[in-house]
CSV table of C-alpha atoms and ligand atoms in Angstrom, one decimal:
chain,number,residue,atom,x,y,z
A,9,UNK,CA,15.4,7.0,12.0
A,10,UNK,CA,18.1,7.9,14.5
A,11,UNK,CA,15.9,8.4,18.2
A,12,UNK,CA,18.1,11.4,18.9
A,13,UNK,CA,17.6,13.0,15.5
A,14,UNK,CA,13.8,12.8,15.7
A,15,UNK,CA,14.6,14.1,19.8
A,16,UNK,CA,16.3,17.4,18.3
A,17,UNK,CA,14.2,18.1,15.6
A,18,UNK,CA,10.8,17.3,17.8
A,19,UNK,CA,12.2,19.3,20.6
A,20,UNK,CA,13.0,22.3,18.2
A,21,UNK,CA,9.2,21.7,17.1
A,22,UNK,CA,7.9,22.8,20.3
A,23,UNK,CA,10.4,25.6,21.0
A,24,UNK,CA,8.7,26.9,17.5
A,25,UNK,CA,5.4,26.9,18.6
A,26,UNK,CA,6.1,28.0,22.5
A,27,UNK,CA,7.7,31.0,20.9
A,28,UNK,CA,4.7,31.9,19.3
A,29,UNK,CA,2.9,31.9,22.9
A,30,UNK,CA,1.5,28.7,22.8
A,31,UNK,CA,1.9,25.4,25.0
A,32,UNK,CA,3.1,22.4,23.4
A,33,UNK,CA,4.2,19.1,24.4
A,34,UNK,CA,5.5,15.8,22.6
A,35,UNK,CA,3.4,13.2,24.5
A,36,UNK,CA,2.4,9.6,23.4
A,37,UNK,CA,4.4,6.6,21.7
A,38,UNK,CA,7.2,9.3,21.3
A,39,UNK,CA,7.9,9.8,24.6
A,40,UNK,CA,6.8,6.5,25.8
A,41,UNK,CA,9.3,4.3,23.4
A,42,UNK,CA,12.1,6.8,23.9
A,43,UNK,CA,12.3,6.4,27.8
A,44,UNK,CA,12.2,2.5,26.8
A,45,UNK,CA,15.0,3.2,24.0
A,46,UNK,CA,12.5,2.2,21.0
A,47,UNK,CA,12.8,3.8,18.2
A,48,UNK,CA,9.4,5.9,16.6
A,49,UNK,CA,7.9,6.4,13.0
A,50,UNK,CA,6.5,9.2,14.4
A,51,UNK,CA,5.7,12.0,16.7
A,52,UNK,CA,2.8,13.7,18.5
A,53,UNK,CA,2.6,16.8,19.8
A,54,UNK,CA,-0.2,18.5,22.0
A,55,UNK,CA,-0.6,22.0,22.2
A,56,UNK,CA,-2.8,24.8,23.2
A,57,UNK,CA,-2.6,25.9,19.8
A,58,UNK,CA,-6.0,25.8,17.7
A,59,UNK,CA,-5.7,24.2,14.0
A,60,UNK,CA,-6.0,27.5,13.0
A,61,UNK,CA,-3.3,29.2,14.8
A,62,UNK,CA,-0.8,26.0,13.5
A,63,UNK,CA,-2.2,26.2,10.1
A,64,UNK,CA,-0.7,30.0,10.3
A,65,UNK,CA,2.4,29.1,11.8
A,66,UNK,CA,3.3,25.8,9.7
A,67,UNK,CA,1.6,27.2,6.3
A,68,UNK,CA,3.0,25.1,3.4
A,69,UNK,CA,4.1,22.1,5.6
A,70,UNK,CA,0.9,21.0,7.2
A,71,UNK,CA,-1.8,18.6,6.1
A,72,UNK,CA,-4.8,18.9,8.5
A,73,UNK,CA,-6.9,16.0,9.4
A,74,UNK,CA,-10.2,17.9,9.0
A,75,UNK,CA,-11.9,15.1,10.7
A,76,UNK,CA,-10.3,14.8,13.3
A,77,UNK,CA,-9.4,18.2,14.0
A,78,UNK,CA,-5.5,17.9,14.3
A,79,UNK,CA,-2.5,18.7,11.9
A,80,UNK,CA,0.3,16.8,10.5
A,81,UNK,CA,3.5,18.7,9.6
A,82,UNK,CA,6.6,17.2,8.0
A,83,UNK,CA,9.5,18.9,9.0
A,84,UNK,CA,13.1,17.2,8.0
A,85,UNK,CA,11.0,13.8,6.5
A,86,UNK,CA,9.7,13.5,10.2
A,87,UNK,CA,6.0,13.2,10.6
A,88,UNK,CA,4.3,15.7,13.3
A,89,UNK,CA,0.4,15.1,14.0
A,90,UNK,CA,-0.2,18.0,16.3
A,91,UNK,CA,-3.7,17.8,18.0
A,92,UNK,CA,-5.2,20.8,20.3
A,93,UNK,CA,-5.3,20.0,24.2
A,94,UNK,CA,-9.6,19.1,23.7
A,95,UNK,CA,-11.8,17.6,25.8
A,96,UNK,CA,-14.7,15.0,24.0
A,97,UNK,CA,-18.0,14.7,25.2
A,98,UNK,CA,-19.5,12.6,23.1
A,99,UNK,CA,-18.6,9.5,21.2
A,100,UNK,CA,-20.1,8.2,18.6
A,101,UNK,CA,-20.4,3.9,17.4
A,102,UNK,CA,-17.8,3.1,20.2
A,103,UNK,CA,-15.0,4.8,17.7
A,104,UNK,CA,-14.9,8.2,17.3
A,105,UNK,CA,-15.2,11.4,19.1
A,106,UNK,CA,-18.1,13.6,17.3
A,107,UNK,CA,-18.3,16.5,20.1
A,108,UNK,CA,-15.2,18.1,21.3
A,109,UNK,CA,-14.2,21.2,22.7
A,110,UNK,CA,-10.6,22.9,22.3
A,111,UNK,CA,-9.3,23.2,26.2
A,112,UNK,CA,-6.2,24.8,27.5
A,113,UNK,CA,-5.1,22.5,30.2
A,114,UNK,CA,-2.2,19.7,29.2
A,115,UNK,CA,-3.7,17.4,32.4
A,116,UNK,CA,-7.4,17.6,30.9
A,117,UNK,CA,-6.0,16.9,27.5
A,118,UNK,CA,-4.1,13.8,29.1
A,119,UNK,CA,-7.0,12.7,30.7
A,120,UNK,CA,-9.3,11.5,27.6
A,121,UNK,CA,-6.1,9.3,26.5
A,122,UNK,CA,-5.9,5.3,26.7
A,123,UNK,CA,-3.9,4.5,29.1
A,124,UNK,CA,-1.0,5.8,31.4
A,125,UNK,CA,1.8,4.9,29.5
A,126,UNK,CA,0.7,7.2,26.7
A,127,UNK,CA,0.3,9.9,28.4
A,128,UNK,CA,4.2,11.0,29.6
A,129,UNK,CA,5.3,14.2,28.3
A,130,UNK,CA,8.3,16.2,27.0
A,131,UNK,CA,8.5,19.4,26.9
A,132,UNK,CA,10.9,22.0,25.1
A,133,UNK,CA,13.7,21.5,27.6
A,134,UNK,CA,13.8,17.5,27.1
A,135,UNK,CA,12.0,17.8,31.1
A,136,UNK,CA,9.6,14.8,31.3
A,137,UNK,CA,6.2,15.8,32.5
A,138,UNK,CA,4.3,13.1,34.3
A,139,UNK,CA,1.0,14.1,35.6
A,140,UNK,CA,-1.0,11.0,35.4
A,141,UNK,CA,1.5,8.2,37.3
A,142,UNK,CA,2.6,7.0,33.6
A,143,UNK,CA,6.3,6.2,34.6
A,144,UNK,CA,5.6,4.6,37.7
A,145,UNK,CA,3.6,2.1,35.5
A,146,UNK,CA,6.1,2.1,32.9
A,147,UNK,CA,8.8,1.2,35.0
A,148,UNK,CA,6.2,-1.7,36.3
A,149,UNK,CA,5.7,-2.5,32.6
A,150,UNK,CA,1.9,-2.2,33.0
A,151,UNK,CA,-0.6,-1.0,30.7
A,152,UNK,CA,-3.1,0.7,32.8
A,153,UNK,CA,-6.2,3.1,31.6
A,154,UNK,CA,-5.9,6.3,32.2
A,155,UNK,CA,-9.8,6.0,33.2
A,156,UNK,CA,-12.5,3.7,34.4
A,157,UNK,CA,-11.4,1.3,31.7
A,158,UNK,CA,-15.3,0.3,31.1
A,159,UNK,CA,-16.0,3.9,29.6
A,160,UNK,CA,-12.7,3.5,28.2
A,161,UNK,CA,-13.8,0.9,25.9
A,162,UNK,CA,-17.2,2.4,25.3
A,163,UNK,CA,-15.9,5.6,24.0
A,164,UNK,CA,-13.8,3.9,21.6
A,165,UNK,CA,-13.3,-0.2,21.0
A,166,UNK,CA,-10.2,-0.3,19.2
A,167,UNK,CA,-8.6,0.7,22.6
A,168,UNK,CA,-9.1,-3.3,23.2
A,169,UNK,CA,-6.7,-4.0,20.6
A,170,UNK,CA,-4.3,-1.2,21.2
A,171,UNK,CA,-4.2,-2.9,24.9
A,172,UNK,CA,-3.5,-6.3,23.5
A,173,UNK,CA,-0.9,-4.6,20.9
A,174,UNK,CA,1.2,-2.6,23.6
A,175,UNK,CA,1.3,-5.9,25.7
A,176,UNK,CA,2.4,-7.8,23.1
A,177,UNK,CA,5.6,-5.0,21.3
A,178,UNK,CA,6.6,-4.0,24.3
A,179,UNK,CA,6.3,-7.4,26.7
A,180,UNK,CA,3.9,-5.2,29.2
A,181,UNK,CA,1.4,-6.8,31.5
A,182,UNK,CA,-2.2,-5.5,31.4
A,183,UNK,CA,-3.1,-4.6,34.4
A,184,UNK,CA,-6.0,-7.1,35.9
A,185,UNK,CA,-9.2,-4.7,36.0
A,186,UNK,CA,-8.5,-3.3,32.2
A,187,UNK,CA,-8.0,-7.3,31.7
A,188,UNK,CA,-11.7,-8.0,33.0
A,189,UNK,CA,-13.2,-5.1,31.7
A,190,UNK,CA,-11.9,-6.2,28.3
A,191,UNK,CA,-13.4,-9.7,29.0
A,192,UNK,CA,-16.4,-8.1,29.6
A,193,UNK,CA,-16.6,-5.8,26.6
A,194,UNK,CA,-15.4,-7.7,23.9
A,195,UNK,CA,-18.5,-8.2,22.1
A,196,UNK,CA,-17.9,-4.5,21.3
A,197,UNK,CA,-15.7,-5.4,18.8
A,198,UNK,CA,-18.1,-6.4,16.2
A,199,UNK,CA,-18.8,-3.0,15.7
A,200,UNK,CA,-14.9,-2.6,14.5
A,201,UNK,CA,-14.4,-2.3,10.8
A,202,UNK,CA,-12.7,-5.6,9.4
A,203,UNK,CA,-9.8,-2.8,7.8
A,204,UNK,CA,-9.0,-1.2,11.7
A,205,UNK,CA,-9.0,-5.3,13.5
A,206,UNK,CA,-6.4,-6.0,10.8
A,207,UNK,CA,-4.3,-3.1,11.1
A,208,UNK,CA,-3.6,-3.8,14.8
A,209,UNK,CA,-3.5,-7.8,14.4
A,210,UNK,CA,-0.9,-6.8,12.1
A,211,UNK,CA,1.1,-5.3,14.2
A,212,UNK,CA,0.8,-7.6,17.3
A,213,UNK,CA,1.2,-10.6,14.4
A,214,UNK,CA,4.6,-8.9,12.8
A,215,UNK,CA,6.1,-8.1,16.8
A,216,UNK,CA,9.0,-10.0,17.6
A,217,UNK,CA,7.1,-11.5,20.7
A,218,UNK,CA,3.7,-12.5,18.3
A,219,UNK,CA,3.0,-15.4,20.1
A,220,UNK,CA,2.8,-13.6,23.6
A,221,UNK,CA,-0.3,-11.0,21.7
A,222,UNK,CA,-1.8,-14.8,20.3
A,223,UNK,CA,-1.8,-16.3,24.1
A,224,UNK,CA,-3.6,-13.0,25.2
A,225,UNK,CA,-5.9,-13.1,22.3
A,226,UNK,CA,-7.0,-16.6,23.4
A,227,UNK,CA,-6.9,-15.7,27.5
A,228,UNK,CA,-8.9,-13.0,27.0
A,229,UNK,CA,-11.2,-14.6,24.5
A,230,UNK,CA,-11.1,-12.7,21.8
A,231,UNK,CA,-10.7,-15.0,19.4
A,232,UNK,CA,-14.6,-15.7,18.5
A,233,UNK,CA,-14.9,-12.1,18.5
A,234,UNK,CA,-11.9,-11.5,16.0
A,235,UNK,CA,-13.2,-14.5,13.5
A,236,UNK,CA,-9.7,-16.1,14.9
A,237,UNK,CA,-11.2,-19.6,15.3
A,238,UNK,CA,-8.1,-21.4,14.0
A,239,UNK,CA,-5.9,-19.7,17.0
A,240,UNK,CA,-5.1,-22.6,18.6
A,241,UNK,CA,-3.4,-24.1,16.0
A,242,UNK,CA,-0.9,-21.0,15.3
A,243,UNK,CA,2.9,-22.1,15.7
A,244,UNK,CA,5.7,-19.5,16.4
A,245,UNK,CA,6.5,-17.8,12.7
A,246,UNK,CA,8.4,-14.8,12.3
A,247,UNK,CA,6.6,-13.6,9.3
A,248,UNK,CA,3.1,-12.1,9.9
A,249,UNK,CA,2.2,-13.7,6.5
A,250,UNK,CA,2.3,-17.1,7.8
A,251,UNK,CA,0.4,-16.2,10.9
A,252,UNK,CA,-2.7,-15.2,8.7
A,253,UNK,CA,-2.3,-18.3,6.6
A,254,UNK,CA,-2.2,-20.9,9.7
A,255,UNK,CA,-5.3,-18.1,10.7
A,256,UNK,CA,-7.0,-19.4,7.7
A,257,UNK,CA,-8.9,-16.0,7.3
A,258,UNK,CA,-8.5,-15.0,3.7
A,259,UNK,CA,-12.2,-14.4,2.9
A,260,UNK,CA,-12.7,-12.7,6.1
A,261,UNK,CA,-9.9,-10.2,6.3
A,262,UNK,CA,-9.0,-7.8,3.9
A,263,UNK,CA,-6.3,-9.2,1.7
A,264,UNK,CA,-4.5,-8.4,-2.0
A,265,UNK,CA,-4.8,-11.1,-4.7
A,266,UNK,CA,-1.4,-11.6,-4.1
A,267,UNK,CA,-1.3,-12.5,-0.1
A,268,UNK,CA,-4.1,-14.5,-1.0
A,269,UNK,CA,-2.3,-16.7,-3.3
A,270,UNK,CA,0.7,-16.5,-0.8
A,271,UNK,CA,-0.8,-17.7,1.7
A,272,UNK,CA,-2.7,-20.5,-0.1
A,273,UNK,CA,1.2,-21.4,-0.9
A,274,UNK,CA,2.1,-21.2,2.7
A,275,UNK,CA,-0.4,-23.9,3.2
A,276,UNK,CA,0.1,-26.2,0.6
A,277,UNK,CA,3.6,-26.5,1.3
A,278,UNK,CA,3.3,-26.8,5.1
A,279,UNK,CA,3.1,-30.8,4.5
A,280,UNK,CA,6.6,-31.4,2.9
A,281,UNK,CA,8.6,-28.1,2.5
A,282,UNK,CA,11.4,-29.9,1.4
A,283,UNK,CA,10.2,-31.2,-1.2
A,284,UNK,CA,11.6,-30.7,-5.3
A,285,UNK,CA,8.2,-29.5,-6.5
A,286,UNK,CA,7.3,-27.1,-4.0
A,287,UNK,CA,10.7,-25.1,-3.9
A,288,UNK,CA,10.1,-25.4,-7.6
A,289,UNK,CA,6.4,-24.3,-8.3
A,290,UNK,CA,6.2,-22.0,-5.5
A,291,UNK,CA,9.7,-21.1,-4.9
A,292,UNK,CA,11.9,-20.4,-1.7
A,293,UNK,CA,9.7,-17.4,0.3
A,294,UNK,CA,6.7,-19.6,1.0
A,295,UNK,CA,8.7,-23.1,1.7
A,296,UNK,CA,11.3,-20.9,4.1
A,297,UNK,CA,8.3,-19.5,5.8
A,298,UNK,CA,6.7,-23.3,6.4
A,299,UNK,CA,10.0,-24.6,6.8
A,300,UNK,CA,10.0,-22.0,10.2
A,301,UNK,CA,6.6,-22.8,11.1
A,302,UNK,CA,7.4,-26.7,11.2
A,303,UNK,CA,10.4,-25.8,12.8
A,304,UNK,CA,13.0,-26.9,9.6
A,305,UNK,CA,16.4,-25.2,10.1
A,306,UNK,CA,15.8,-22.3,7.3
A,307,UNK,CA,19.2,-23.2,5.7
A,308,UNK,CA,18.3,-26.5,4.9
A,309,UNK,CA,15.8,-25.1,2.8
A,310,UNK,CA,17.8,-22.1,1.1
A,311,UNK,CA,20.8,-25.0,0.3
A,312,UNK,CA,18.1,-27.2,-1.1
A,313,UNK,CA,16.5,-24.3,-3.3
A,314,UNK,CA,20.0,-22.9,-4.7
A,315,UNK,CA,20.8,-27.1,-5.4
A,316,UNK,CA,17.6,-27.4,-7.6
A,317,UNK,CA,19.0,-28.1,-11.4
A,318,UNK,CA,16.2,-25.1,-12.7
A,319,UNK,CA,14.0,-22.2,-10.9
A,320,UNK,CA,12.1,-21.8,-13.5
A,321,UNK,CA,10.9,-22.8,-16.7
A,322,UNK,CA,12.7,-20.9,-18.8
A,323,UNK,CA,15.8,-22.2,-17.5
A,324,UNK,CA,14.9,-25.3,-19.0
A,325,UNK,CA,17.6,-26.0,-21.9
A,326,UNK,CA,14.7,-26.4,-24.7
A,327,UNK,CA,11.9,-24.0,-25.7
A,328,UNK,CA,8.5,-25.9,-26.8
A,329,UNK,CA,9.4,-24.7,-30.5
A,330,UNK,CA,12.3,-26.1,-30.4
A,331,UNK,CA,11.1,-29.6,-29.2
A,332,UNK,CA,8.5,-29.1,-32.0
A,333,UNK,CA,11.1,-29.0,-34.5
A,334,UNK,CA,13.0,-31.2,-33.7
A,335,UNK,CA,9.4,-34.0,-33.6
A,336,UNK,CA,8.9,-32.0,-36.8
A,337,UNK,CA,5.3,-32.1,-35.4
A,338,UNK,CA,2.7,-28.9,-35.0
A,339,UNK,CA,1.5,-27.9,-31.7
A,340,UNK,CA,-1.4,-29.6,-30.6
A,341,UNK,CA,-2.6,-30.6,-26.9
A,342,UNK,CA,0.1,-33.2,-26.5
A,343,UNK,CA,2.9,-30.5,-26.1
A,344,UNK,CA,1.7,-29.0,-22.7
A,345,UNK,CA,2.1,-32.5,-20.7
A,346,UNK,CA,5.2,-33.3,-23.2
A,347,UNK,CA,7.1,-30.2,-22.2
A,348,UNK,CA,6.0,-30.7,-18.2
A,349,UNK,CA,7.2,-34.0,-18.0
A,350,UNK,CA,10.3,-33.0,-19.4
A,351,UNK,CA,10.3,-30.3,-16.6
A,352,UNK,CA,9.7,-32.5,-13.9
A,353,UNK,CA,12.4,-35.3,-15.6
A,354,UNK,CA,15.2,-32.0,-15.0
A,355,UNK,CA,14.2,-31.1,-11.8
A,356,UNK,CA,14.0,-34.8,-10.3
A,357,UNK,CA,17.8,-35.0,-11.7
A,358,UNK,CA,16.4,-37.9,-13.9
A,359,UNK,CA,17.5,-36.1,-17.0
A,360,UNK,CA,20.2,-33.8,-17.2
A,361,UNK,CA,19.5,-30.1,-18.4
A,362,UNK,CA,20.8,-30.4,-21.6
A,363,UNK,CA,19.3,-29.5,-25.1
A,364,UNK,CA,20.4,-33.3,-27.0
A,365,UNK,CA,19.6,-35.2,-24.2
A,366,UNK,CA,15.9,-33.2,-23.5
A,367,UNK,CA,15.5,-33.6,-27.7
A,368,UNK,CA,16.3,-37.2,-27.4
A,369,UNK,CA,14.0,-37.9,-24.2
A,370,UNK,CA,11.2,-35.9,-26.0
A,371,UNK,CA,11.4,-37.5,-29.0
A,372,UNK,CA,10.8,-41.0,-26.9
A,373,UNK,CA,8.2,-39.6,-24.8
A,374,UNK,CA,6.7,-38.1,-27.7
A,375,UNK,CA,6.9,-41.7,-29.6
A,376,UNK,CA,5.7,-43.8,-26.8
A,377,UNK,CA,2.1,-41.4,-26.6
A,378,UNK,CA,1.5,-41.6,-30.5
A,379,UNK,CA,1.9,-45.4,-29.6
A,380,UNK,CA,-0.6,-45.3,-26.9
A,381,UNK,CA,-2.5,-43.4,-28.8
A,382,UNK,CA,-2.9,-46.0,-31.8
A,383,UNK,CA,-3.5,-48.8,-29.5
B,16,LIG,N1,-5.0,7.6,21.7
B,16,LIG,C1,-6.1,7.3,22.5
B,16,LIG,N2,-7.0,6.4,22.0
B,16,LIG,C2,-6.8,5.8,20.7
B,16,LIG,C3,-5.7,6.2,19.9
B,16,LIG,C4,-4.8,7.1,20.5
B,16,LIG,O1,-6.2,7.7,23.6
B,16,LIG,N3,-7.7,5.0,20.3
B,16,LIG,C5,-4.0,8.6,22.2
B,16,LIG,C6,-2.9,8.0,23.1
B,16,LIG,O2,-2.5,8.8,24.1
B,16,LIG,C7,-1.7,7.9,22.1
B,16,LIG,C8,-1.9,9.1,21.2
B,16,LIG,O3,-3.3,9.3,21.2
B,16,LIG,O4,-0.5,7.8,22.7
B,16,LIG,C9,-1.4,9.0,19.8
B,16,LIG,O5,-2.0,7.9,19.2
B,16,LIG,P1,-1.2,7.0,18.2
B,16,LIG,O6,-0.2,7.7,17.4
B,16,LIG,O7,-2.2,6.2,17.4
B,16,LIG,O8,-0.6,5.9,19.1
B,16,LIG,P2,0.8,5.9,19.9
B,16,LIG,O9,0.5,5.7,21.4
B,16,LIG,O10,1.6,7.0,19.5
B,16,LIG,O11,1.5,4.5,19.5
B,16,LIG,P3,2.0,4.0,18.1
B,16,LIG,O12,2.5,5.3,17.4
B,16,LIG,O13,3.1,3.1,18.5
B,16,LIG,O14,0.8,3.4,17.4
């Protein structure tokens, strides 16, 4: 969505619930990828409003995240999470907050956030409020905690990942003593769930600059931790699919059937992605994605695939009942191989694709095997 759109309407936002006598603040990725000219998906807001009060105000447009205790409105298809300015004292299994308390102070609020980047504001006049040095250090492109990083990472572990993540999207450095607290606390991250590690090593697999997240991953050895033991052998790959199949992690990770099989593709075709049979059987996605990670020029491999005399089996000029006709023969377990070879005769451009002529070769192919057969 257009940055300045989702500016107007967020801005409007605000102005609706400072008008209702609240404070309230766009804060987070918002703010943080629209000084760097990044587009969002989405918008926070912090307020001193309770979940009550926004409930009141936003009626029929807001979803609330009972567990977590903040809202999300969708005003003109734009998603709004709106979370009360809180204070958490307790956390619980290095994840989640279980004890907070509503606050009415925007600097305490900005306090119990990650790190500095994340914690610039806007308010209602498009005036960026920056109590906690977070454009200094966006300007250095650092990713600094807002905290002592080592209760940082205690209160909640995904924060290691988020780290890695923001280094990686938006080329940052981490900043050396989050680095070595990290070191230090990695073996927190067994207590992740295997669906939250994903859903950030997705996104630092699927950024533009993937391989920068995969050399951090490995300096800060996190690799063990993640199940990532195949992370040396990862070559640059613009699809986050074939990242996860060079990870060879399918029975670790949460995956559909259908990535699975993908990605079992990815692999068999990495050894000749040129070849007839595998643009054939598997088709072009999963040969264009090895192509990339062996470095092929991807248009060698679309001309190659367009060239093939069939994509598919149907294309084939004869159906198996016709070939049965035409041996005036029943079906029986000689057709399956019959009709393959056939197949593989088209695509090998040893046969042309033409009903006589496949009739003709069947009928010789079909002759020879009853001759075997007898022998
Ligand atoms: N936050 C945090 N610790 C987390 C998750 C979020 O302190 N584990 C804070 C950060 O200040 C963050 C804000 O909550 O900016 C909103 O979180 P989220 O929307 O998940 O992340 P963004 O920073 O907005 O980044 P993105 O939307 O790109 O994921």
């Amino acid at each position: 969505m257009v940055i300045d759109y989702m500016l107007k309407t967020a801005l409007k936002m605000i102005k609706t619930i400072e008008d209702h006598g609240f404070q309230a603040y766009i804060v987070g990725g918002f703010v943080r990828d629209y000084l760097l000219g990044i587009p969002s998906n989405d918008v926070d807001i912090a307020t001193s409003a309770t979940p009550k009060d926004l409930k009141h105000l936003f009626q029929d447009a807001c979803l609330s995240n009972d567990d977590y205790g903040s809202i999300t409105v969708i005003f003109k298809n734009i998603h709004f999470e709106i979370t009360t300015f809180r204070k958490e004292l307790s956390y619980k299994d290095n994840r989640r907050p279980d004890q907070i308390i509503y606050i009415d102070n925007l600097k305490e609020d900005l306090k119990r956030r990650d790190f500095t980047v994340n914690t610039i504001c806007m308010d209602q006049k498009g005036n960026i409020v920056d109590l906690l040095g977070g454009c200094e250090d966006l300007q250095k492109k650092i990713i600094r905690s807002v905290s002592d990083p080592f209760v940082l990472l205690e209160e909640d572990v995904l924060r290691i990942l988020r780290a890695v993540r923001f280094a990686t999207t938006l080329q940052f450095e981490l900043d050396d003593t989050l680095k070595e607290v990290i070191k230090a606390k990695k073996y927190l991250l067994s207590r992740l769930s295997l669906n939250r590690k994903k859903e950030e090593l997705d996104k630092i697999f699927s950024s533009p600059f993937a391989m920068r997240g995969i050399a951090l991953l490995k300096e800060l050895g996190l690799d063990k931790e993640l199940s990532l033991i195949k992370i040396y052998q990862v070559k640059p790959c613009s699809q986050v699919i074939g990242i996860w199949a060079m990870l060879e992690v399918d029975d670790i990770y949460p995956f559909t059937r259908n990535e699975k099989t993908l990605m079992e593709e990815i692999r068999q075709v990495l050894d000749s992605p040129l070849s007839f049979s595998n643009l054939y059987h598997y088709g072009l996605y999963p040969c264009v994605v090895a192509a990339e990670i062996k470095d092929i020029d991807k248009k060698k491999v679309n001309e190659a695939y367009l060239a093939l005399p069939i994509h598919r089996r149907k294309d084939l000029a004869i159906t198996t009942k016709e070939l049965l006709n035409y041996l005036e023969v029943k079906a029986g377990p000689f057709l399956k191989p019959l009709y393959q070879e056939l197949e593989e005769l088209v695509l090998t451009r040893q046969v042309k694709n033409e009903k006589e002529l496949l009739l003709e070769k069947g009928k010789e192919l079909f002759g020879k095997l009853e001759r075997d057969d007898n022998k």
